[in-house]
mmCIF file of C-alpha atoms and ligand atoms in Angstrom:
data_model
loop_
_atom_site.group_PDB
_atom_site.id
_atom_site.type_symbol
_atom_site.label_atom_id
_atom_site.label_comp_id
_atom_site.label_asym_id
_atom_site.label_seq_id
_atom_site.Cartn_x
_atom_site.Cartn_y
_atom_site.Cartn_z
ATOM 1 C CA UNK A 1 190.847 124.444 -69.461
ATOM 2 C CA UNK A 2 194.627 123.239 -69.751
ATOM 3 C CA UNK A 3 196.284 126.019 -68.175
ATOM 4 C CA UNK A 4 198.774 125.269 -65.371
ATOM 5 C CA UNK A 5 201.528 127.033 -64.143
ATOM 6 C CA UNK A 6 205.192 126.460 -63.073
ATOM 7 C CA UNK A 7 205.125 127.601 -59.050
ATOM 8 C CA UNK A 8 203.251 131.336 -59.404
ATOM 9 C CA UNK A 9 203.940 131.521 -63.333
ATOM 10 C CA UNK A 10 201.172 130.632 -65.730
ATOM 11 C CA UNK A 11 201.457 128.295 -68.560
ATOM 12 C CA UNK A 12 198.849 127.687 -71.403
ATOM 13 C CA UNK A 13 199.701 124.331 -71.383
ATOM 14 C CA UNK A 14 200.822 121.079 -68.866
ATOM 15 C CA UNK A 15 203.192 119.803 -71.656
ATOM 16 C CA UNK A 16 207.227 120.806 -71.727
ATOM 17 C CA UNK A 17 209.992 119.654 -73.544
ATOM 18 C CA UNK A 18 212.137 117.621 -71.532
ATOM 19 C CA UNK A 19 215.869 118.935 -70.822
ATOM 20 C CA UNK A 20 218.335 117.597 -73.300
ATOM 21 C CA UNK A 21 215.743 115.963 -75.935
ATOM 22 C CA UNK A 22 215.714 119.104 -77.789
ATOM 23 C CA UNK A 23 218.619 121.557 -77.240
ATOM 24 C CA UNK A 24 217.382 124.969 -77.092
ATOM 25 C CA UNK A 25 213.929 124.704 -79.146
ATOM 26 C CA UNK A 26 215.308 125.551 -82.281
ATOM 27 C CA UNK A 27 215.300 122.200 -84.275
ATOM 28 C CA UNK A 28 211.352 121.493 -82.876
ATOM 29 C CA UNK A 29 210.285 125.113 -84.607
ATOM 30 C CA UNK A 30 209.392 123.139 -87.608
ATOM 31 C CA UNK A 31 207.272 120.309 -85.700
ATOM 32 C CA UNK A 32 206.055 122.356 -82.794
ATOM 33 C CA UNK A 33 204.066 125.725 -81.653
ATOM 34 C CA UNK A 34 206.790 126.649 -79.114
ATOM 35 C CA UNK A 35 204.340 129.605 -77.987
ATOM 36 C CA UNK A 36 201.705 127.028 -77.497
ATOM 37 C CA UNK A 37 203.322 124.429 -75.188
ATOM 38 C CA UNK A 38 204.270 125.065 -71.925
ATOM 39 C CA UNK A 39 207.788 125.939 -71.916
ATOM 40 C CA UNK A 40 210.835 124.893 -74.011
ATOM 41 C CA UNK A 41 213.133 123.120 -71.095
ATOM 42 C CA UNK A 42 216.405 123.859 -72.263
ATOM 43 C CA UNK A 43 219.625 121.661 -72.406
ATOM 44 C CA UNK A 44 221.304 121.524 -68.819
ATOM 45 C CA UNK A 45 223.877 125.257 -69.087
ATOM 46 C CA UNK A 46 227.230 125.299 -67.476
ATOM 47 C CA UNK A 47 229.332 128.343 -66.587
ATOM 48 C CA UNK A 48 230.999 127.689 -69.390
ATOM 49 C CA UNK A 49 231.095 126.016 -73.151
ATOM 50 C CA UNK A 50 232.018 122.187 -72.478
ATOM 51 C CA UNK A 51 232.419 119.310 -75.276
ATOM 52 C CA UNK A 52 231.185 116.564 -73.319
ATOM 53 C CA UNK A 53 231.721 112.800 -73.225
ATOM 54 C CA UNK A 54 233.788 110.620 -75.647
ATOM 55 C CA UNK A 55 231.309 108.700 -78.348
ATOM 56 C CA UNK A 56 229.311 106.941 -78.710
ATOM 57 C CA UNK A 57 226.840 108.751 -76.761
ATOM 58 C CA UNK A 58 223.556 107.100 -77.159
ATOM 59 C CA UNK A 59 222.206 103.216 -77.387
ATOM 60 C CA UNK A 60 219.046 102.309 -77.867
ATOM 61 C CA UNK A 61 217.239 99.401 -76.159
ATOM 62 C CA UNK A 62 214.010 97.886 -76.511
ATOM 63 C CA UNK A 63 211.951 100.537 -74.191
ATOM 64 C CA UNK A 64 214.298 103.172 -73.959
ATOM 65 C CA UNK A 65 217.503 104.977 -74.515
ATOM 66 C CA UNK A 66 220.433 105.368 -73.015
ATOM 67 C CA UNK A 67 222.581 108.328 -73.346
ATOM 68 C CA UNK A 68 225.951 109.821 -72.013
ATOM 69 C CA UNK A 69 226.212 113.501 -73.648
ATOM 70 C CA UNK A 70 228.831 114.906 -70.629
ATOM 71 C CA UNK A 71 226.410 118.203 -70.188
ATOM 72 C CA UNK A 72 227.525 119.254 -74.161
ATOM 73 C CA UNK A 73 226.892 122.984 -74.294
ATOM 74 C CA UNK A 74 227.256 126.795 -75.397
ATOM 75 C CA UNK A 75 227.705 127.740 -71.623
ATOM 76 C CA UNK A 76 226.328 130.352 -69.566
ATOM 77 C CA UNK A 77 227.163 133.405 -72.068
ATOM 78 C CA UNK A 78 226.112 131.645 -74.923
ATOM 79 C CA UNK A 79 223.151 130.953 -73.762
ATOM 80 C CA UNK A 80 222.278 134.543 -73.122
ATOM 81 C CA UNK A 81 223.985 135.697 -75.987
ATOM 82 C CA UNK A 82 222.072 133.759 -78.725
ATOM 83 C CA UNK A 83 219.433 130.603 -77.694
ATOM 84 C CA UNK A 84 217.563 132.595 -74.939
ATOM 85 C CA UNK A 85 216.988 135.526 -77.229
ATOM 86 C CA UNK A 86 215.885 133.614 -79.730
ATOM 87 C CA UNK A 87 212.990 132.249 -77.866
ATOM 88 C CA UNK A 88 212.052 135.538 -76.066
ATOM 89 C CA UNK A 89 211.492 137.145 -80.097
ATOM 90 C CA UNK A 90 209.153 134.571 -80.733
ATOM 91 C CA UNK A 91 207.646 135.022 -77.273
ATOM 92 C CA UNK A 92 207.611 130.907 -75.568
ATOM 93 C CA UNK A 93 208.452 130.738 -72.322
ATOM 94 C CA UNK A 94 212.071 128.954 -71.428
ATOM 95 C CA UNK A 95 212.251 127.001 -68.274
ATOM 96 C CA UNK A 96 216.022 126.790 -68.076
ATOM 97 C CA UNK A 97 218.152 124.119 -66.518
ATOM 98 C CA UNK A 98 220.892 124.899 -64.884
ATOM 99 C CA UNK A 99 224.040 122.763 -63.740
ATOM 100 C CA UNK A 100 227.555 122.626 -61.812
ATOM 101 C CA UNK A 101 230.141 121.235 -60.498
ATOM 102 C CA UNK A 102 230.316 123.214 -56.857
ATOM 103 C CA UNK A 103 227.387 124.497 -55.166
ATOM 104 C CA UNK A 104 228.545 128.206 -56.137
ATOM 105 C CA UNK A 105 228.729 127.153 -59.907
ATOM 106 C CA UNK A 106 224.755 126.813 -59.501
ATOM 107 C CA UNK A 107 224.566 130.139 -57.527
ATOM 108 C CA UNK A 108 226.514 132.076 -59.976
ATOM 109 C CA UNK A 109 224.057 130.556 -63.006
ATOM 110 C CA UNK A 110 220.952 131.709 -61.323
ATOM 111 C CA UNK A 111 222.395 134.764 -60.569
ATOM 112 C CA UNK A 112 223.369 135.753 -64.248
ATOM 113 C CA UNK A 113 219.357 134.637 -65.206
ATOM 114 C CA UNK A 114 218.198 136.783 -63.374
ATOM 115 C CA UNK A 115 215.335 139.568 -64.467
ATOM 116 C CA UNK A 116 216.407 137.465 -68.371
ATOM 117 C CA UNK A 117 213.394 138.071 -70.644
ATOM 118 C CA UNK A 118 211.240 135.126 -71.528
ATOM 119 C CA UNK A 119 212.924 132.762 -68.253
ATOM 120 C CA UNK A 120 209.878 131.550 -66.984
ATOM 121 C CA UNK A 121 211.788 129.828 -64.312
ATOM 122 C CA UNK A 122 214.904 127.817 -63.541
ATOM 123 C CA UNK A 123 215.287 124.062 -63.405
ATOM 124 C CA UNK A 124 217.942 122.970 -60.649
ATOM 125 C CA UNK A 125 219.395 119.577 -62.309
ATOM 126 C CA UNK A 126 221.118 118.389 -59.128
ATOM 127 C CA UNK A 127 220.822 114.395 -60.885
ATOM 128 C CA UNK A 128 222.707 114.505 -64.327
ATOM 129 C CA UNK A 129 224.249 111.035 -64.113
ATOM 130 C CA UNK A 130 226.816 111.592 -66.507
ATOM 131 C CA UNK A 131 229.745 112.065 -63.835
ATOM 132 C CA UNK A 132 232.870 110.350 -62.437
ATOM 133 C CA UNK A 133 231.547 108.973 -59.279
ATOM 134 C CA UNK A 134 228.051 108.566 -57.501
ATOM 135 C CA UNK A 135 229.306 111.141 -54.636
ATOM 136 C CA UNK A 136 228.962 114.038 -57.664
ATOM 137 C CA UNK A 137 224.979 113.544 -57.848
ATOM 138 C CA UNK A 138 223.624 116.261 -55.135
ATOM 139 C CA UNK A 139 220.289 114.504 -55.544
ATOM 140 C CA UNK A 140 221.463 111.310 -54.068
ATOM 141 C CA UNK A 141 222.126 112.957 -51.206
ATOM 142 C CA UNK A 142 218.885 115.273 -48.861
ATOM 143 C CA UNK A 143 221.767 117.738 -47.469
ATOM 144 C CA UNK A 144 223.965 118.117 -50.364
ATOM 145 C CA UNK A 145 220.521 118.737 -52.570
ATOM 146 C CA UNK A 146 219.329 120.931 -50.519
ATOM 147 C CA UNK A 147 222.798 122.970 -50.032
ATOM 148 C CA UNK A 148 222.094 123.602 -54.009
ATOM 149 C CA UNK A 149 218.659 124.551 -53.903
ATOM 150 C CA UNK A 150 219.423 127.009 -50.865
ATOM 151 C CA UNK A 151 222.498 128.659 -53.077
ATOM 152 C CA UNK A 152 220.059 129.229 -56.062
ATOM 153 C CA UNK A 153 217.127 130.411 -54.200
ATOM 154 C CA UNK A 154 219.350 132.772 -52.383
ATOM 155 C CA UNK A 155 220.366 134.056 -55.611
ATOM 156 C CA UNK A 156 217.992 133.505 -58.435
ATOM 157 C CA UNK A 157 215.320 136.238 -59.340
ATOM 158 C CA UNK A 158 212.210 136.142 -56.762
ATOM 159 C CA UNK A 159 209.885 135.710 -60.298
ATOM 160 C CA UNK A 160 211.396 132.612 -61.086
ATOM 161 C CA UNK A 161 210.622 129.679 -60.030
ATOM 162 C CA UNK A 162 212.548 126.944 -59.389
ATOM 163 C CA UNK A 163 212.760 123.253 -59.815
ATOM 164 C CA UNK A 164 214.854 120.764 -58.030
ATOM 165 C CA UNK A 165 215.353 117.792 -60.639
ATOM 166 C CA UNK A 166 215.333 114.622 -58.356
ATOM 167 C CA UNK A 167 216.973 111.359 -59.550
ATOM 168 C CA UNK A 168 215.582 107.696 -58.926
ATOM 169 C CA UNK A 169 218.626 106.474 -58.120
ATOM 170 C CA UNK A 170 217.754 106.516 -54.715
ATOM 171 C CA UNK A 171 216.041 104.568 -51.598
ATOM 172 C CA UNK A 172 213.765 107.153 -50.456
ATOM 173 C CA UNK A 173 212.895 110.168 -52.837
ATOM 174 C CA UNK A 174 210.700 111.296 -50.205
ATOM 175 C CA UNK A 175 213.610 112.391 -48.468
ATOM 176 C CA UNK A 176 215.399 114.300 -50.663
ATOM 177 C CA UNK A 177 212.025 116.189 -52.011
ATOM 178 C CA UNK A 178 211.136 116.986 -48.273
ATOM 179 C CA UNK A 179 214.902 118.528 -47.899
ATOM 180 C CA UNK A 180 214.837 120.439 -51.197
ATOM 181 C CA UNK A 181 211.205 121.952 -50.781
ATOM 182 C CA UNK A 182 212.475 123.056 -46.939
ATOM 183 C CA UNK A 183 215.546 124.744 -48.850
ATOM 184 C CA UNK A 184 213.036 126.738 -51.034
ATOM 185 C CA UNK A 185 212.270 124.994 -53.893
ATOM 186 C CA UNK A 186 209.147 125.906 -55.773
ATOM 187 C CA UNK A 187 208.531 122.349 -57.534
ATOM 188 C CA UNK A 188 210.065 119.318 -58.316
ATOM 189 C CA UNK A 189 211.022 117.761 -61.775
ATOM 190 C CA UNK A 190 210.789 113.918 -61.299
ATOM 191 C CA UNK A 191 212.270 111.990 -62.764
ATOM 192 C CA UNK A 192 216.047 112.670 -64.479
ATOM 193 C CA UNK A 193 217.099 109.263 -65.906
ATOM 194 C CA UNK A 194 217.769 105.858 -64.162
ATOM 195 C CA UNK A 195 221.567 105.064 -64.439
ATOM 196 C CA UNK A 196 221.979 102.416 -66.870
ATOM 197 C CA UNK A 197 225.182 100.433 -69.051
ATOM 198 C CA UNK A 198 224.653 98.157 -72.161
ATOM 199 C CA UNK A 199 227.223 95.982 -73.157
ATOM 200 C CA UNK A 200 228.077 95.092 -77.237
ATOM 201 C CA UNK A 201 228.021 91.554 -77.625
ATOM 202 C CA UNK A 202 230.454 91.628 -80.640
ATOM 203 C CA UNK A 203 233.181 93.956 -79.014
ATOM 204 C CA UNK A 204 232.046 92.904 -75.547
ATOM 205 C CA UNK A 205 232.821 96.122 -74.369
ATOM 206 C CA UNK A 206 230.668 98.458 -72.831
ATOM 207 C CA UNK A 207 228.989 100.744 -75.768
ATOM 208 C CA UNK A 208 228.610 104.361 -74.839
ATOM 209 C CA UNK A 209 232.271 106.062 -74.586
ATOM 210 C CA UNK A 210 231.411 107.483 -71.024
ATOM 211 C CA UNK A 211 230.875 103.443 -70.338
ATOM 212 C CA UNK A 212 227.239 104.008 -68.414
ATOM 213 C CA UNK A 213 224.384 106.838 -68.859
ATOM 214 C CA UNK A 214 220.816 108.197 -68.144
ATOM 215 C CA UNK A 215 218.277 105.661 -69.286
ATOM 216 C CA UNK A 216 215.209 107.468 -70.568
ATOM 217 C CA UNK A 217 211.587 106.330 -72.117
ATOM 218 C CA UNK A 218 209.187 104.263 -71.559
ATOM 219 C CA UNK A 219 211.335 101.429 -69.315
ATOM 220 C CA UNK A 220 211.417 104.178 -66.885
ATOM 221 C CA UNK A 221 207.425 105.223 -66.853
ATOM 222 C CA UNK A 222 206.667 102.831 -64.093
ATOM 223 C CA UNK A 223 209.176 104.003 -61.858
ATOM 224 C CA UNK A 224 208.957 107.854 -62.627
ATOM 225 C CA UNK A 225 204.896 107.455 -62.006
ATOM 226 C CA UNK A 226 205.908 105.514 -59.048
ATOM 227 C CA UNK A 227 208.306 108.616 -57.496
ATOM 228 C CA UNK A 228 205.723 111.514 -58.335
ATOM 229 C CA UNK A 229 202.869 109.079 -56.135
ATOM 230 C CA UNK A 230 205.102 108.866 -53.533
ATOM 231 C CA UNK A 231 206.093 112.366 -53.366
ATOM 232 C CA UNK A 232 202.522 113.922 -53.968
ATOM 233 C CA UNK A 233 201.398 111.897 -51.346
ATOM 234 C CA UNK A 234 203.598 113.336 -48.669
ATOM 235 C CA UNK A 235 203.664 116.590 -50.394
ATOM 236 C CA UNK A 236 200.545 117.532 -51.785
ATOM 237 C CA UNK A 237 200.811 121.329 -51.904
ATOM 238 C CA UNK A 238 204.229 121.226 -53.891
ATOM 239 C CA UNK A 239 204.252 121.769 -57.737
ATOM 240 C CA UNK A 240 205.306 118.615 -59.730
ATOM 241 C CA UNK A 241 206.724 118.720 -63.641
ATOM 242 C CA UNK A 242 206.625 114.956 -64.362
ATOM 243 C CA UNK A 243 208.270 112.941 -66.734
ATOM 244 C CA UNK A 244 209.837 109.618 -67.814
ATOM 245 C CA UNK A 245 208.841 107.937 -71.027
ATOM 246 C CA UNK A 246 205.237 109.784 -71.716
ATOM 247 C CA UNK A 247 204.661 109.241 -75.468
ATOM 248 C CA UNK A 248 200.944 109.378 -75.580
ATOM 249 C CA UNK A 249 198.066 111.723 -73.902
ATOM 250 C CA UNK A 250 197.245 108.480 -71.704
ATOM 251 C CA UNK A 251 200.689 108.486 -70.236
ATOM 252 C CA UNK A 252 200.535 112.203 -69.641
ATOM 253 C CA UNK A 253 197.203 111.288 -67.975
ATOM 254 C CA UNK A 254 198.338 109.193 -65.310
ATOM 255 C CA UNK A 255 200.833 111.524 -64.702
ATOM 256 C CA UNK A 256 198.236 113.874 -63.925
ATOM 257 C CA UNK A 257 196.317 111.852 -61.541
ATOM 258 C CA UNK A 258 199.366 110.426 -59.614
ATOM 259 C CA UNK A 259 200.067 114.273 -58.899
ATOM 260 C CA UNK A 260 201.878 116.102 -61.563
ATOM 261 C CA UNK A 261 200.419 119.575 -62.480
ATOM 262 C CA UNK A 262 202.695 119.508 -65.640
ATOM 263 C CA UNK A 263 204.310 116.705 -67.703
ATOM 264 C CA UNK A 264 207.609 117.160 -69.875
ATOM 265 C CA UNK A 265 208.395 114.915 -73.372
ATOM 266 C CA UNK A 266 211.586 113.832 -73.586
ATOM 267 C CA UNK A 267 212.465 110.584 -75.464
ATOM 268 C CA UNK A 268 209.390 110.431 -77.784
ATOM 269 C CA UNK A 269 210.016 113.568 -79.849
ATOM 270 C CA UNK A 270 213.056 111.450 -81.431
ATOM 271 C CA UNK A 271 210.643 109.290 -83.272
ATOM 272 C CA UNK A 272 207.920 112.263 -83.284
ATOM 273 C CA UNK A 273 208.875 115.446 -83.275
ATOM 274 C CA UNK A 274 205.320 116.721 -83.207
ATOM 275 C CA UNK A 275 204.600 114.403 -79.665
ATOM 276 C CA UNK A 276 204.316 117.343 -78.191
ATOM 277 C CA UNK A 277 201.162 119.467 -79.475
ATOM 278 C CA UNK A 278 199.863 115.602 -80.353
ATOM 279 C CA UNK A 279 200.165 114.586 -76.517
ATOM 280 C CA UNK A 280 198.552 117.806 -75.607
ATOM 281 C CA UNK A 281 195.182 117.304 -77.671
ATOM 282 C CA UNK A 282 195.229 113.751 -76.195
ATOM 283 C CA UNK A 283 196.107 114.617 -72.790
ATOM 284 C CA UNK A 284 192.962 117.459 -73.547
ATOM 285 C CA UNK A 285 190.396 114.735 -74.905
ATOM 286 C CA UNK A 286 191.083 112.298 -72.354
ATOM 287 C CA UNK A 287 190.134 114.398 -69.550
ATOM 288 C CA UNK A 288 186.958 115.631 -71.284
ATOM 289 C CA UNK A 289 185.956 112.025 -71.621
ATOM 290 C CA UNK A 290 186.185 111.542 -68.248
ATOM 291 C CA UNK A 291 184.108 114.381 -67.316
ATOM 292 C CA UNK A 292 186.922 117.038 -65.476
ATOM 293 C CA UNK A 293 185.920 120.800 -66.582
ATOM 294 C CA UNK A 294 190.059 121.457 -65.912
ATOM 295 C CA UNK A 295 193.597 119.990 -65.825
ATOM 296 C CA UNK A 296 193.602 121.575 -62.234
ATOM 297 C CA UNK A 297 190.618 119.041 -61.241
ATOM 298 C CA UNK A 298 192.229 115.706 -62.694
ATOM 299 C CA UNK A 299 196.202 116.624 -60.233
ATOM 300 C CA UNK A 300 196.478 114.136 -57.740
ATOM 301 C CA UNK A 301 193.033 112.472 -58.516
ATOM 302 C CA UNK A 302 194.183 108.626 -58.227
ATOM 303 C CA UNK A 303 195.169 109.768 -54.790
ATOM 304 C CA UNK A 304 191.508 110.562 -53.747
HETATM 305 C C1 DHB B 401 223.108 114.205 -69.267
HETATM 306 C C2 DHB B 401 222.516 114.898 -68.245
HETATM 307 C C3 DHB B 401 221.357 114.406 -67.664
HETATM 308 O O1 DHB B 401 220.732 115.044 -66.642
HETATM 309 C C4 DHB B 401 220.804 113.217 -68.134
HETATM 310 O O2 DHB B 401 219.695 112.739 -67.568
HETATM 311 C C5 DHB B 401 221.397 112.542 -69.153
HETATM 312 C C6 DHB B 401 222.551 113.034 -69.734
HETATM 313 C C7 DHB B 401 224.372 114.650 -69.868
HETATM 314 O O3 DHB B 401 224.487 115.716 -70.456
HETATM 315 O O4 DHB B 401 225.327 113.876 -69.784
#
């Protein structure tokens, strides 16, 4: 049995998209059940349409990729208008991220999701790196995180859940998951990537256009295992959708047992865009092997 859920909502499945890695779910139709998985985590939405960061926005490195998109996007009214729709008619579940500038910006997002068909819940991303200074990132900070969550919970439909997106780029994520889950959050999304910069040796100039962004894949598994351990460990009733460079069932796996009750695929479906149904049947056969009846039975295991 690999159903899960996402705070009080049920899911048929403990694998997600991650947000970002594949805009709205239309470009994975061809690769992916999207009624299968567990939810299609949109792109980070903004009140309204932005253009982003100056290219280039992506560099690869040996175990990961870096990327510096500037929160690219239809907006809020897009969003509604045409990609959320579109999922709803062919009935998957979107778990939509939402993102601002002012605490308010959040509020007023949340509020215009609410009673949406097909919004299985709401992912807070209070970590996008992608911004002018350090003192922008809510989730480097318990009180300003928290201030979010408290604005969207406050305002967002009582049927959806939501998720505070954490960042590692911080001392003690303990902390700031403590503060958040006191200011109503349903679950946690750990991790959002590790601030990174890569440097081209022929211009030796920084690369990306936005000069540093969000490393993702599997450079930052360790770490992102590392935060959802810590966190289930002091918080073992809260919901956790983990993530950071899972490309194979066995990474999803260890997810699982560090505490995660659901596991989103980011990087991976750029080389393989069918990672997700693929990590699902692993993630499926590996915990038959080792003799759990259910997902449920394997969260937090390592821990026991
Ligand atoms: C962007 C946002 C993120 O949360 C992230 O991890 C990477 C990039 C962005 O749109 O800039």
């Amino acid at each position: 049995d690999m159903s899960t859920a996402l705070g009080a909502v049920p899911i048929p499945s403990p694998v997600l998209t991650a947000s970002g890695c594949s805009a709205f779910g239309r470009e994975l139709e061809p690769f992916v059940d999207l009624t299968a998985i567990g939810a299609v985590v949109t792109k980070s939405v903004q009140l309204r349409p932005r253009s982003g960061r100056p290219t280039p926005r992506m560099a690869e490195t040996p175990s990961g990729m870096l990327n510096s998109i500037g929160l690219q996007g239809p907006g809020i009214d897009g969003l509604l208008d045409g990609e959320l729709p579109w999922l709803a008619e062919r009935g998957a579940r979107a778990f939509v991220s939402i993102a601002g500038v002012r605490v308010e910006d959040f509020a007023e997002l949340a509020t215009r999701l609410r009673g949406v068909p097909g919004v299985a819940g709401l992912e807070v991303n209070i970590s996008c790196p992608n911004v002018e200074s350090r003192g922008e990132v809510f989730a480097c900070d318990p009180v300003a995180a928290s201030d979010v969550v408290a604005a969207v919970r406050a305002a967002a439909d009582p049927a959806q859940p939501i998720y505070a997106k954490l960042s590692p780029d911080v001392t003690d994520i303990v902390s700031v998951a403590r503060a958040v889950v006191d200011a109503g959050a349903d679950g946690l999304s750990m991790i959002n990537t590790l601030l990174g910069l890569v440097i081209d040796p022929d211009t030796m100039k920084p690369l990306l256009g936005g000069i540093t962004g969000g490393l993702s894949g599997p450079a930052i598994r360790p770490v992102a295992l590392r935060c959802v351990w810590q966190v289930h460990a002091a918080l073992p009733e809260v919901p956790i959708l983990g993530m950071g460079g899972i490309r194979s069932g066995l990474d999803a796996l260890q997810f699982v047992l560090a505490g995660a009750s659901a596991v989103s695929v980011g990087t991976a479906v750029f080389n393989d865009p069918s990672a997700l149904g693929r990590i699902h049947a692993e993630l499926a056969a590996a915990l038959e092997t080792r003799g759990f009846a259910s997902l449920r039975e394997a969260v937090g295991y390592a821990h026991r």
